[in-house]
């Protein structure tokens, strides 16, 4: 490129940082405008009372060396040569009645324990394990966008995922509720609806567990904030400029072409291209105008039955290690309570014992997660400030009680750190309905996917987890890469 063209990126989450890094690598000037004091968006962590609370990474898909996604994570600096991973041996454990059932990283161990627990489920157990092994092949496109793939790319993809159609055939048209129903043992039934919303298509669950079990879904030590910071460092080392505390109030469109942005403090910044990496509803409603939202977006946002969104009420505690004997993530039944207007009788707690830096010596951080959906978001949203604070306090009180009931040794050894709700994600990231992933893929519903361009507007691209269900970090980072890929291709004289 003789004269450097400039790309402005609105939003500095993983998609925005990914876009910024690939823009610099492709020779563009790149400026990111982020509304918060630090970049990262939902891939975030924060401090309370000498502890670190990690908001995001429960697993990072694409950690296996040699995969296309791992190369992307390395290119953006999220994973460096010396990045270490948490030593976790299980996906999670479900407690149901007297049974403790664990999905181990070691599939043979999972199979053996399941068979011992429920010999009468042998056929389903063996089928499940066999298909998890097949699902380990599943990779999201990370070289170029799917719509740009040619016949050769599809042949290569088909060959590298030869067994994946078996997973889709067996588990792609049922949801997790139905999958659970195939098992006879009550603890196994419960296990399969614990981790992801029961509305999720079952194959998504197999793919997630397979990533973890095959070493392609690990937790980089230091957690979400450390990973974000590595990407910020990479962006800045490449010469990118990150503007924090810099909300974008408008993407400027002139003669059907994006020409720059207006910041909240009324500054106009011109650019050759704009990449929107903010939540897509924020983009449509506030940055470009809802008239640009086409039918596909409209119908998905409107139909919350077909395209539900999920979030959570979460609470973090510092506990004495000596008072907590468990590891990993555990789901358990509890006395029913209401939060966000929803009756809850089962919650999960995750222990961060694998991150000694997250708490003072002898302590560990525990985080409780209570799932919430669109309806609960609306409930929280309708509360006055005072009611909101009161209901949060009540949620904390009840969660503490439920933890003590399940783990009596914790009483007297646990200190509250923080509690956050779907409204927190809305406030902090402008996340639509507080959602932390994109639209849930339900059985029988086509997974949401768009190219990331706006019909009738040139030079505007979307890089966000929202452009491909189910969202998440891999979708976010590749969306950033692909937006720049499209821009560079256009500049080389090819079509969009
Ligand atoms: C509790 C939780 C757990 C998760 N666990 C996992 C996991 O284990 N694995 C996984 O893959 N994914 C996980 N995710 C999802 C993952 O965090 C997201 O998919 C990803 O971070 C989304 O990145 P993004 O850049 O698309 O969006 P965001 O992170 O939302 O980034 C958008 C950015 O735009 C900024 N912004 C918004 N409006 C404006 C404006 N007007 N002007 C300027 N800036 C603006 C926001 O502040 C934000 O920084 C989890 C999310 C949560 C909340």
Short mmCIF file of C-alpha atoms and ligand atoms in Angstrom, two decimals, residues 10-16 33-36 38-43 55-61 195 246-249 277-279 282 287 314 369 420 425 428-431 435-437 463-466 471-474 476, ligand 1:
data_model
loop_
_atom_site.label_atom_id
_atom_site.label_comp_id
_atom_site.label_asym_id
_atom_site.label_seq_id
_atom_site.Cartn_x
_atom_site.Cartn_y
_atom_site.Cartn_z
CA UNK A 10 -15.57 1.02 17.46
CA UNK A 11 -15.30 -1.22 20.54
CA UNK A 12 -12.23 -2.80 22.11
CA UNK A 13 -13.42 -6.27 23.09
CA UNK A 14 -11.74 -9.41 21.73
CA UNK A 15 -13.31 -8.85 18.28
CA UNK A 16 -12.17 -5.21 18.17
CA UNK A 33 -12.27 3.56 20.39
CA UNK A 34 -13.41 1.85 23.57
CA UNK A 35 -15.98 3.28 25.96
CA UNK A 36 -14.48 1.76 29.12
CA UNK A 38 -9.69 -0.54 29.72
CA UNK A 39 -10.14 -2.77 26.69
CA UNK A 40 -11.44 -6.33 26.79
CA UNK A 41 -15.22 -6.01 26.95
CA UNK A 42 -16.62 -9.25 28.30
CA UNK A 43 -13.21 -10.90 28.40
CA UNK A 55 -15.46 -12.95 34.38
CA UNK A 56 -14.93 -14.96 31.27
CA UNK A 57 -12.72 -17.86 30.27
CA UNK A 58 -14.16 -21.17 31.43
CA UNK A 59 -12.48 -22.67 28.42
CA UNK A 60 -10.74 -21.21 25.40
CA UNK A 61 -11.30 -23.21 22.25
CA UNK A 195 -23.72 -26.80 31.94
CA UNK A 246 -13.81 7.04 24.35
CA UNK A 247 -17.40 6.05 23.62
CA UNK A 248 -18.47 6.25 19.99
CA UNK A 249 -21.81 7.96 19.57
CA UNK A 277 -17.02 -4.20 17.18
CA UNK A 278 -19.63 -3.06 19.66
CA UNK A 279 -22.65 -5.18 20.54
CA UNK A 282 -25.89 -0.98 20.20
CA UNK A 287 -24.42 4.13 16.04
CA UNK A 314 -23.13 -14.29 39.64
CA UNK A 369 -23.49 -18.79 38.59
CA UNK A 420 -23.26 -8.92 39.27
CA UNK A 425 -23.16 -6.57 31.34
CA UNK A 428 -20.43 -2.22 31.23
CA UNK A 429 -20.41 -3.51 27.63
CA UNK A 430 -23.73 -2.30 26.22
CA UNK A 431 -24.51 -6.01 25.94
CA UNK A 435 -26.26 -11.60 26.95
CA UNK A 436 -22.82 -13.05 27.13
CA UNK A 437 -22.94 -15.15 24.02
CA UNK A 463 -16.62 -7.73 13.77
CA UNK A 464 -18.43 -9.12 16.77
CA UNK A 465 -19.33 -12.41 18.40
CA UNK A 466 -22.88 -11.66 17.27
CA UNK A 471 -20.69 -16.45 19.72
CA UNK A 472 -17.87 -16.80 22.23
CA UNK A 473 -14.21 -15.88 22.03
CA UNK A 474 -13.27 -17.87 18.88
CA UNK A 476 -15.17 -12.84 18.23
C1 LIG B 1 -19.60 -14.84 32.34
C2 LIG B 1 -19.08 -15.10 30.96
C3 LIG B 1 -18.41 -16.27 30.68
C4 LIG B 1 -17.94 -16.52 29.40
N1 LIG B 1 -17.23 -17.66 29.19
C5 LIG B 1 -16.70 -17.89 27.96
C6 LIG B 1 -15.87 -19.02 27.74
O1 LIG B 1 -15.56 -19.78 28.64
N2 LIG B 1 -15.39 -19.22 26.47
C7 LIG B 1 -15.70 -18.39 25.43
O2 LIG B 1 -15.26 -18.64 24.30
N3 LIG B 1 -16.49 -17.30 25.63
C8 LIG B 1 -16.98 -17.03 26.86
N4 LIG B 1 -17.75 -15.92 27.07
C9 LIG B 1 -18.10 -15.08 25.93
C10 LIG B 1 -17.01 -14.10 25.56
O3 LIG B 1 -16.66 -13.32 26.66
C11 LIG B 1 -17.53 -13.21 24.43
O4 LIG B 1 -17.92 -14.05 23.36
C12 LIG B 1 -16.51 -12.24 23.87
O5 LIG B 1 -15.76 -11.63 24.89
C13 LIG B 1 -17.26 -11.20 23.02
O6 LIG B 1 -16.34 -10.35 22.40
P1 LIG B 1 -16.82 -9.13 21.49
O7 LIG B 1 -15.61 -8.34 21.20
O8 LIG B 1 -17.63 -9.65 20.35
O9 LIG B 1 -17.85 -8.31 22.39
P2 LIG B 1 -17.64 -7.45 23.75
O10 LIG B 1 -16.75 -8.16 24.65
O11 LIG B 1 -19.00 -7.12 24.21
O12 LIG B 1 -16.90 -6.14 23.25
C14 LIG B 1 -17.57 -5.02 22.79
C15 LIG B 1 -16.78 -3.82 23.26
O13 LIG B 1 -17.38 -2.63 22.76
C16 LIG B 1 -17.42 -1.65 23.79
N5 LIG B 1 -18.49 -0.71 23.47
C17 LIG B 1 -19.83 -0.92 23.51
N6 LIG B 1 -20.48 0.17 23.09
C18 LIG B 1 -19.54 1.08 22.75
C19 LIG B 1 -19.57 2.40 22.22
N7 LIG B 1 -20.72 3.01 21.93
N8 LIG B 1 -18.41 3.03 22.00
C20 LIG B 1 -17.20 2.44 22.26
N9 LIG B 1 -17.12 1.20 22.78
C21 LIG B 1 -18.27 0.52 23.00
C22 LIG B 1 -17.66 -2.46 25.05
O14 LIG B 1 -17.30 -1.74 26.20
C23 LIG B 1 -16.77 -3.68 24.78
O15 LIG B 1 -15.46 -3.47 25.22
C24 LIG B 1 -18.18 -15.61 28.36
C25 LIG B 1 -18.83 -14.42 28.64
C26 LIG B 1 -19.26 -14.15 29.93
C27 LIG B 1 -19.91 -12.84 30.23
#
